[in-house]
Coordinates of C-alpha atoms in Angstrom, one line a residue:
Chain A
M1 CA 0.1 0.0 -0.1
H2 CA 2.0 2.8 -1.2
N3 CA -0.9 5.2 -0.4
I4 CA 0.1 4.7 3.8
E5 CA 3.4 5.5 2.9
F6 CA 2.3 8.5 1.3
A7 CA 0.0 10.3 3.7
L8 CA 2.5 9.1 6.7
E9 CA 4.8 11.3 4.8
G10 CA 2.6 14.1 4.5
A11 CA 0.7 13.9 7.6
L12 CA 4.1 14.3 9.4
Q13 CA 5.2 17.5 7.2
V14 CA 1.8 19.2 7.7
L15 CA 1.8 18.2 11.7
L16 CA 5.6 19.7 12.0
V17 CA 4.4 23.0 10.0
G18 CA 1.2 22.8 11.1
L19 CA 3.0 22.9 14.9
V20 CA 6.0 25.5 14.4
L21 CA 3.0 27.9 12.2
G22 CA -0.6 27.0 13.9
A23 CA 0.7 26.5 17.4
G24 CA 3.8 28.6 17.1
M25 CA 1.7 32.0 16.0
P26 CA -0.8 32.0 19.0
A27 CA 1.8 31.5 21.4
V28 CA 3.5 34.5 19.5
F29 CA 0.4 36.6 20.0
A30 CA 0.4 35.8 23.2
L31 CA 3.7 36.7 24.2
G32 CA 2.0 39.8 22.6
I33 CA -0.4 40.0 24.7
R34 CA 1.4 39.2 27.9
A35 CA 4.1 42.1 27.3
M36 CA 1.3 44.0 26.4
A37 CA 0.0 43.9 29.4
Y38 CA 3.2 43.6 31.3
G39 CA 3.5 47.5 29.7
A40 CA 0.2 48.5 31.1
G41 CA 0.1 46.9 34.4
G42 CA -2.4 47.6 37.0
D43 CA -5.8 46.1 36.0
A44 CA -4.3 44.5 33.0
E45 CA -2.6 42.5 35.6
V46 CA -3.8 39.5 37.6
Q47 CA -1.1 40.9 40.4
Q48 CA -2.1 44.4 39.7
A49 CA 1.6 45.5 39.0
P50 CA 2.7 48.9 37.9
P51 CA 3.3 49.6 34.4
H52 CA 6.6 48.5 32.3
P53 CA 7.3 50.7 29.0
V54 CA 9.5 47.9 27.8
G55 CA 6.5 45.8 27.5
R56 CA 4.7 47.9 24.9
L57 CA 8.4 47.5 22.8
L58 CA 8.4 43.5 23.3
A59 CA 4.4 43.6 22.6
G60 CA 4.9 45.1 19.2
L61 CA 7.6 42.8 18.2
C62 CA 5.8 39.8 18.7
F63 CA 2.9 41.6 16.9
A64 CA 5.4 41.9 14.0
V65 CA 6.4 38.2 14.1
V66 CA 2.4 37.4 13.8
V67 CA 1.6 39.9 11.2
A68 CA 4.9 38.5 9.1
G69 CA 3.8 35.1 9.3
V70 CA -0.4 36.0 8.5
A71 CA 1.8 37.8 5.3
L72 CA 3.1 34.4 4.2
G73 CA 0.0 32.7 4.8
I74 CA -1.8 35.0 2.4
T75 CA 1.3 34.6 -0.2
V76 CA 1.1 31.3 0.3
V77 CA -2.4 30.9 -1.3
V78 CA -2.1 33.9 -3.8
A79 CA 1.1 32.6 -5.2
G80 CA -0.8 29.3 -5.3
G81 CA -3.4 30.9 -7.6
F82 CA -1.3 32.7 -9.9
G83 CA 1.2 29.3 -10.7
K84 CA 4.0 30.4 -8.3
E85 CA 5.1 29.0 -5.4
V86 CA 6.9 30.0 -2.0
V87 CA 10.1 28.0 -1.1
F88 CA 12.4 28.4 1.8
D89 CA 15.7 29.1 0.4
P90 CA 17.1 28.6 3.1
V91 CA 15.2 30.3 5.4
L92 CA 14.2 33.2 4.0
P93 CA 10.9 32.8 1.7
T94 CA 11.0 33.6 -1.7
L95 CA 8.7 33.4 -4.6
V96 CA 9.5 31.2 -8.2
D97 CA 7.5 29.2 -10.6
E98 CA 5.6 26.3 -9.7
G99 CA 8.0 23.2 -10.7
Chain B
M1 CA -32.5 22.2 -27.2
D2 CA -31.6 18.4 -27.4
A3 CA -31.4 15.7 -24.8
A4 CA -27.6 16.7 -24.1
T5 CA -27.9 20.8 -23.6
L6 CA -30.8 20.4 -21.7
I7 CA -28.8 17.7 -19.5
L8 CA -25.8 20.6 -19.4
V9 CA -28.0 22.9 -18.8
L10 CA -29.3 21.2 -15.6
V11 CA -25.9 19.7 -14.4
I12 CA -24.5 24.0 -14.7
V13 CA -27.3 24.7 -12.4
T14 CA -26.7 21.6 -10.2
A15 CA -23.1 22.2 -9.7
L16 CA -24.0 25.9 -8.8
A17 CA -26.6 24.8 -6.5
F18 CA -23.8 22.2 -4.8
D19 CA -21.5 24.9 -4.3
F20 CA -24.1 27.1 -2.8
T21 CA -24.5 24.6 -0.3
N22 CA -20.7 24.1 0.1
G23 CA -20.5 27.6 1.3
F24 CA -23.3 27.7 4.1
H25 CA -22.2 24.2 4.9
D26 CA -18.4 25.7 5.4
T27 CA -19.2 29.3 7.0
G28 CA -18.8 27.6 10.5
N29 CA -15.5 26.2 9.7
A30 CA -14.0 29.7 9.8
M31 CA -16.4 31.6 12.2
A32 CA -18.1 29.3 14.4
T33 CA -15.4 30.4 17.6
S34 CA -15.4 34.3 16.3
I35 CA -19.4 33.7 16.6
A36 CA -19.5 31.9 19.9
T37 CA -17.4 34.1 21.8
G38 CA -18.9 37.2 20.7
A39 CA -15.6 38.6 18.8
L40 CA -17.8 39.1 15.6
R41 CA -21.5 39.4 15.9
P42 CA -23.2 36.9 13.8
K43 CA -24.2 38.9 10.6
V44 CA -20.9 40.5 10.5
A45 CA -18.9 37.5 10.6
V46 CA -20.8 35.5 7.7
A47 CA -20.4 38.6 5.7
L48 CA -16.5 39.0 6.5
S49 CA -16.6 35.2 5.7
A50 CA -18.5 35.5 2.5
V51 CA -16.3 38.3 0.8
L52 CA -12.8 36.4 1.8
N53 CA -14.2 33.3 -0.2
L54 CA -15.4 35.4 -3.1
V55 CA -11.7 37.1 -3.3
G56 CA -10.2 33.7 -2.7
A57 CA -12.5 32.3 -5.2
F58 CA -10.8 34.8 -8.2
L59 CA -7.8 34.4 -6.5
S60 CA -7.5 30.4 -7.8
V61 CA -6.7 30.9 -11.4
E62 CA -5.4 28.0 -11.6
V63 CA -6.8 25.2 -13.4
A64 CA -8.8 22.4 -11.5
L65 CA -10.1 20.8 -14.7
T66 CA -8.7 17.6 -13.3
V67 CA -10.7 17.4 -9.8
T68 CA -12.4 14.6 -10.9
N69 CA -9.4 12.1 -11.6
A70 CA -8.9 11.7 -7.7
V71 CA -11.4 9.5 -7.6
V72 CA -13.0 8.6 -11.0
N73 CA -12.1 7.6 -14.6
L74 CA -13.9 10.3 -16.3
Q75 CA -11.3 12.3 -17.8
N76 CA -8.0 11.7 -19.2
S77 CA -5.2 12.9 -17.5
D78 CA -4.8 16.3 -19.5
G79 CA -8.3 16.8 -18.2
A80 CA -10.0 15.7 -21.1
P81 CA -13.4 13.8 -21.0
R82 CA -12.4 10.2 -21.9
A83 CA -13.6 9.7 -25.7
E84 CA -15.5 6.5 -25.1
L85 CA -18.1 8.7 -22.7
L86 CA -18.6 11.4 -25.3
A87 CA -21.1 9.4 -27.7
G88 CA -24.4 11.0 -28.2
G89 CA -23.3 14.7 -27.4
G90 CA -21.8 13.6 -24.5
E91 CA -25.3 12.6 -22.7
N92 CA -24.0 9.5 -20.5
L93 CA -21.1 11.5 -19.2
L94 CA -23.3 14.4 -18.4
L95 CA -25.7 11.7 -16.5
I96 CA -22.8 10.8 -14.2
V97 CA -21.8 13.8 -13.5
L98 CA -25.3 15.3 -12.7
A99 CA -26.3 12.4 -10.3
G100 CA -23.0 12.8 -8.4
L101 CA -23.7 16.3 -8.2
V102 CA -27.0 15.4 -7.0
G103 CA -25.4 13.1 -4.4
G104 CA -23.2 15.7 -2.9
I105 CA -26.2 18.1 -2.4
V106 CA -28.7 15.5 -0.6
W107 CA -25.7 14.7 1.6
N108 CA -24.9 18.4 2.4
L109 CA -28.4 19.1 3.1
F110 CA -29.2 16.4 5.3
T111 CA -26.0 17.0 7.6
W112 CA -27.0 20.8 7.7
L113 CA -30.7 19.8 8.8
Y114 CA -29.1 17.9 11.7
G115 CA -26.4 20.4 12.3
L116 CA -23.8 18.1 11.5
P117 CA -20.8 19.5 9.9
S118 CA -19.2 17.3 6.9
S119 CA -16.9 17.7 4.4
S120 CA -18.6 19.0 1.2
S121 CA -15.7 17.7 -1.1
H122 CA -16.2 14.0 0.0
A123 CA -19.9 14.3 -0.5
L124 CA -19.5 15.7 -3.8
L125 CA -16.8 13.2 -4.5
G126 CA -18.7 10.4 -3.4
G127 CA -21.6 11.5 -5.2
L128 CA -19.6 11.3 -8.1
V129 CA -18.1 7.2 -7.0
G130 CA -21.9 6.2 -6.6
S131 CA -22.8 7.5 -10.0
T132 CA -19.9 6.4 -11.5
L133 CA -20.3 3.2 -10.3
A134 CA -23.7 2.5 -11.4
G135 CA -22.8 4.3 -15.0
L136 CA -19.3 2.4 -15.5
G137 CA -19.1 -0.3 -13.1
V138 CA -16.0 -1.0 -10.8
S139 CA -13.4 -0.2 -12.9
G140 CA -14.4 3.3 -13.3
V141 CA -13.8 3.9 -10.5
N142 CA -10.3 5.3 -8.8
W143 CA -9.8 3.0 -5.7
T144 CA -5.9 3.2 -5.1
G145 CA -4.1 4.7 -7.8
D146 CA -1.4 3.9 -9.3
G147 CA 1.0 3.9 -6.6
T148 CA 3.3 6.6 -7.7
K149 CA 1.5 9.4 -5.9
L150 CA -1.3 9.9 -3.1
D151 CA -4.0 9.0 -5.2
G152 CA -7.9 7.4 -5.1
V153 CA -10.6 7.0 -2.8
V154 CA -8.2 5.4 -0.8
G155 CA -5.4 8.1 -0.8
K156 CA -7.4 11.5 -1.4
I157 CA -10.9 10.5 0.6
L158 CA -10.0 7.6 3.6
L159 CA -6.6 8.6 4.9
P160 CA -6.6 12.1 4.9
A161 CA -9.9 12.1 6.7
L162 CA -8.5 9.6 9.3
I163 CA -5.2 11.7 10.1
S164 CA -6.6 15.3 9.5
P165 CA -8.5 15.5 12.7
A166 CA -5.6 14.1 14.7
I167 CA -3.3 16.5 13.3
A168 CA -5.7 19.6 14.2
I169 CA -6.2 17.9 17.3
A170 CA -2.4 18.1 18.1
V171 CA -1.6 21.2 16.8
A172 CA -4.4 23.4 18.3
A173 CA -4.2 21.7 21.8
V174 CA -0.6 22.3 21.6
G175 CA -1.4 25.7 20.7
T176 CA -3.9 26.4 23.3
W177 CA -1.7 25.1 26.4
L178 CA 1.0 27.4 25.4
V179 CA -1.3 30.1 25.1
F180 CA -3.0 29.7 28.4
R181 CA 0.3 29.2 29.6
I182 CA 1.8 32.2 28.7
T183 CA -0.8 34.2 29.9
S184 CA -1.6 33.0 32.9
G185 CA -0.6 36.5 34.5
V186 CA -2.9 38.3 32.6
A187 CA -6.3 39.6 33.5
D188 CA -8.8 38.0 32.4
R189 CA -10.7 40.6 30.3
Y190 CA -7.9 42.1 29.4
R191 CA -6.7 38.9 27.5
Q192 CA -10.0 38.4 26.2
R193 CA -10.0 42.0 24.5
G194 CA -6.8 40.7 23.1
F195 CA -7.7 37.3 21.9
R196 CA -10.5 38.4 20.1
W197 CA -8.8 40.5 17.7
G198 CA -6.2 37.7 16.7
Q199 CA -9.3 35.2 16.5
I200 CA -10.8 37.5 13.6
G201 CA -7.6 37.7 12.4
S202 CA -6.6 34.1 12.0
A203 CA -10.4 33.3 11.0
S204 CA -10.2 35.4 8.1
L205 CA -7.3 33.1 7.0
V206 CA -9.4 30.0 6.9
S207 CA -11.7 31.8 4.9
L208 CA -9.7 33.1 2.8
A209 CA -8.1 29.5 2.2
H210 CA -11.3 27.7 1.6
G211 CA -13.0 29.9 -0.9
T212 CA -9.3 29.3 -3.1
N213 CA -10.0 24.9 -2.2
D214 CA -13.3 24.7 -2.5
A215 CA -14.5 27.2 -5.8
Q216 CA -12.0 25.8 -7.9
K217 CA -13.7 22.0 -7.6
T218 CA -17.2 23.7 -8.8
M219 CA -15.3 25.4 -11.4
G220 CA -13.4 22.5 -12.4
V221 CA -16.7 19.7 -12.7
M222 CA -18.5 23.1 -14.6
T223 CA -15.9 23.0 -16.9
L224 CA -15.6 19.3 -17.7
A225 CA -18.9 19.0 -18.4
L226 CA -18.9 21.9 -21.0
I227 CA -16.1 19.9 -22.7
A228 CA -18.5 16.7 -23.0
A229 CA -20.9 18.8 -24.4
G230 CA -18.7 20.0 -27.2
Q231 CA -19.2 23.9 -25.8
W232 CA -16.2 24.5 -24.7
T233 CA -12.2 23.0 -26.2
D234 CA -9.9 25.0 -23.9
L235 CA -8.2 22.3 -21.3
E236 CA -5.5 25.5 -19.9
A237 CA -8.8 27.7 -19.1
I238 CA -12.1 27.9 -17.4
P239 CA -14.5 29.9 -19.1
L240 CA -14.9 33.4 -17.1
W241 CA -18.6 33.2 -16.6
V242 CA -18.2 30.0 -14.6
K243 CA -15.4 31.5 -12.4
V244 CA -17.8 34.6 -12.0
S245 CA -20.9 32.3 -11.2
A246 CA -19.2 29.7 -8.9
A247 CA -17.5 32.5 -7.1
A248 CA -20.6 34.3 -6.5
A249 CA -22.4 31.0 -5.2
I250 CA -20.2 29.7 -3.0
A251 CA -19.8 33.4 -1.4
L252 CA -24.0 33.7 -1.6
G253 CA -24.2 30.3 0.5
T254 CA -21.3 31.5 2.5
Y255 CA -23.2 34.6 3.5
L256 CA -26.7 32.7 4.1
G257 CA -24.8 30.9 7.4
G258 CA -25.2 27.6 8.4
W259 CA -26.6 28.4 11.2
R260 CA -27.3 25.1 12.3
I261 CA -23.7 23.9 11.6
I262 CA -22.0 27.2 13.1
R263 CA -24.0 26.6 16.1
T264 CA -22.9 22.7 17.0
L265 CA -19.3 23.9 16.1
G266 CA -19.3 26.9 18.2
K267 CA -21.4 25.9 20.9
G268 CA -22.0 22.4 21.1
L269 CA -18.2 20.8 21.4
I270 CA -16.5 23.2 23.6
E271 CA -17.7 26.2 25.8
I272 CA -15.2 28.2 23.9
S273 CA -13.3 30.8 24.9
P274 CA -11.6 33.8 22.7
A275 CA -7.5 32.5 23.3
Q276 CA -9.4 29.3 22.4
G277 CA -10.8 30.5 19.4
M278 CA -7.7 32.1 18.2
A279 CA -5.7 29.1 19.0
A280 CA -8.3 26.8 17.2
E281 CA -8.7 28.8 14.0
S282 CA -4.4 29.2 13.8
S283 CA -4.3 25.5 13.6
S284 CA -6.8 25.1 11.1
A285 CA -5.5 28.0 8.9
A286 CA -1.4 26.2 9.4
V287 CA -2.8 23.0 8.8
I288 CA -5.7 23.4 5.6
L289 CA -2.7 25.9 4.0
S290 CA 0.7 23.9 4.5
S291 CA -1.5 20.3 3.4
S292 CA -2.6 22.3 -0.1
H293 CA 0.8 23.5 -0.5
L294 CA 2.3 20.1 0.0
G295 CA -0.2 18.5 -2.4
F296 CA -1.9 16.4 0.7
A297 CA -5.2 18.0 0.3
L298 CA -7.3 17.7 3.7
S299 CA -10.6 18.4 4.1
T300 CA -11.5 21.9 5.9
T301 CA -14.2 20.7 7.7
H302 CA -12.1 17.8 9.4
V303 CA -9.7 20.1 10.1
A304 CA -11.6 23.2 11.8
T305 CA -13.4 20.3 13.8
G306 CA -10.4 18.8 15.1
S307 CA -8.8 22.0 15.8
I308 CA -12.0 23.3 18.1
L309 CA -11.6 19.7 19.6
G310 CA -8.3 20.2 20.2
S311 CA -8.5 23.5 22.1
G312 CA -10.9 22.0 24.6
V313 CA -8.4 19.3 24.9
G314 CA -5.6 21.8 25.3
R315 CA -7.1 24.0 28.0
P316 CA -6.6 22.9 31.6
G317 CA -10.2 21.9 33.2
A318 CA -12.2 22.2 30.2
Q319 CA -15.0 20.1 29.1
V320 CA -15.2 18.6 25.8
R321 CA -18.6 17.2 25.1
W322 CA -17.6 14.0 23.0
S323 CA -20.8 12.5 22.2
V324 CA -21.4 15.4 20.0
A325 CA -18.0 14.7 18.6
G326 CA -18.8 11.3 18.1
R327 CA -21.9 12.0 16.1
M328 CA -19.6 14.1 13.8
V329 CA -17.4 11.1 13.1
A330 CA -20.2 9.1 12.7
A331 CA -21.5 11.2 10.0
W332 CA -18.0 11.6 8.3
A333 CA -17.6 7.7 8.2
I334 CA -21.1 7.9 6.2
T335 CA -20.4 10.6 4.0
L336 CA -18.6 8.8 1.0
P337 CA -21.4 5.7 1.0
S338 CA -24.4 8.0 1.8
A339 CA -23.9 10.1 -0.9
G340 CA -22.2 7.9 -3.6
L341 CA -25.6 5.7 -3.1
V342 CA -27.9 8.7 -4.0
G343 CA -25.5 9.5 -7.1
A344 CA -25.5 5.6 -7.7
L345 CA -30.0 5.7 -7.4
M346 CA -30.0 8.9 -9.5
Y347 CA -27.8 7.9 -12.2
V348 CA -30.0 4.3 -12.3
V349 CA -33.1 6.3 -12.3
G350 CA -31.9 8.8 -15.2
N351 CA -30.4 6.6 -17.1
A352 CA -33.6 4.0 -17.3
L353 CA -36.1 6.9 -18.2
G354 CA -33.3 7.9 -20.3
G355 CA -32.5 11.2 -22.2
A356 CA -33.5 15.0 -21.4
L357 CA -36.4 13.4 -19.4
G358 CA -34.2 11.1 -17.2
G359 CA -31.8 14.6 -16.4
I360 CA -35.2 16.5 -16.0
V361 CA -37.0 13.5 -13.5
V362 CA -33.3 13.6 -11.4
F363 CA -33.3 17.7 -11.4
L364 CA -37.0 17.5 -9.8
V365 CA -36.1 14.6 -7.6
L366 CA -33.2 16.6 -5.7
A367 CA -36.0 19.9 -6.0
G368 CA -38.4 18.0 -4.1
L369 CA -35.6 16.3 -1.8
A370 CA -34.1 20.2 -0.8
G371 CA -37.5 21.4 -0.3
W372 CA -38.6 18.7 2.2
M373 CA -35.1 19.3 4.1
Y374 CA -36.2 22.9 4.0
H375 CA -39.5 22.7 5.3
R376 CA -38.0 20.3 8.0
S377 CA -35.7 22.6 8.9
R378 CA -38.5 25.7 9.5
Q379 CA -40.0 23.5 12.9
A380 CA -36.8 24.1 14.5
P381 CA -34.8 27.4 13.2
I382 CA -32.0 28.6 14.0
N383 CA -30.5 31.9 12.9
A384 CA -28.2 34.5 13.4
H385 CA -30.6 35.4 16.6
N386 CA -30.4 32.1 18.8
V387 CA -27.3 30.5 17.0
N388 CA -25.5 31.4 20.2
E389 CA -28.2 30.0 22.9
E390 CA -27.2 27.9 25.5
W391 CA -26.6 24.3 24.5
D392 CA -29.3 21.9 25.4
G393 CA -28.1 18.8 24.6
G394 CA -29.0 18.3 20.8
A395 CA -28.7 20.4 17.2
R396 CA -31.8 21.5 17.8
P397 CA -32.6 24.2 20.3
Q398 CA -35.7 25.6 21.4
R399 CA -37.1 28.6 19.3
S400 CA -35.0 31.8 20.7
R401 CA -36.9 33.9 23.1
K402 CA -36.2 37.0 20.9
N403 CA -38.1 35.3 17.9
V404 CA -41.2 34.9 20.5
H405 CA -42.0 38.3 21.4

């Protein structure tokens, strides 16, 4: 049964990408929220801590990472429609013609 | 108008009707969690999802002509209909496609009536498998492919259906656990407000991906029918009006909102919080996008349902209604044979009557069944007003108080 091998191979790849992006992105977003609360202090924190301005900077960084991730997702969708694909060469995403 | 042309018209209308059911059947995959947590008002959520589905459908300019090849042998590998099926103006091929579409629609409507999210793609392919079995016999169906890639009923339907919910549950559970872990020191109200935004963003991505994936399938089937009837010859392109009408049909269906299914997904499985909603939709978006990118096509519905379950599993102390999940899995298991059975019966009826009469009768049977199921749904309506009522154990809540007064 070749199909089972192909399916398990595909499933493993999807699981890995899914964990990195599908669980990683929400975690980064959560870090952003955590940092925002750290920055805001007071009612935003369970401990009613004083505000720490550096929290806002960290939050901005986290949200920028998430926005970049979403932009990558949209690029994958749109590129697929125009016969292009996104490859990671070796880390930075690049658009190439679909092979 | 000769018989083949008449059946072609019926196929086009039925394909658009299928696309429409595909739209409302799957609104919940993207928007159920945002509606349940109040991140978006119900009407706003379905409107946003509809627009993104429309945009997505137009973005999918890739030719999806060979969509049926995954499970049946109606077409050559270049997308042209097999020559031996084209006798008599392609009548037999058109009847197979018509009967298959009817199988898909009937199963979509039936599962919608009971508020069960089941895969629209599996319903369509199941219907086609059934009608092809009836029309061409066992050899007409592509059961396992040729062993060079993931293919056939086994490779494109059965295995992905088994694997995809498991992947989605794992990803969403890990994401949810991390999110709650990371934000444990953040005040609850502050956390909720932040995650509502994340939820809307991730749900939008799922809607966009759905438009690109699913509208394509209907476009492919419509174009196949046009080629079979000799009305279109280009194997590299899809007629513009096909693209426009299919995109419009899926967007309209999405806007209508399959409230019964949205309710089950948003309220039935778990009591969902914005943080869980965001983790679930992010998991769905990542799994759907990466799988279609890797050529391992998964059903949006199976992934979305798995993600919502996973977001319940990953939250410490959350309760998952496994009985509701069990009913869904049961529906998934019988999607292929049920849609196939309807598709096969429709082909047998249409073929026995023959020609234009056969096509018309099949179409009327579809209209009758659709009307009956719509009528049944009106006896316990679920709509934008009562979609978020407390879960009372069934797919059919009591009439909303807001409606009574």
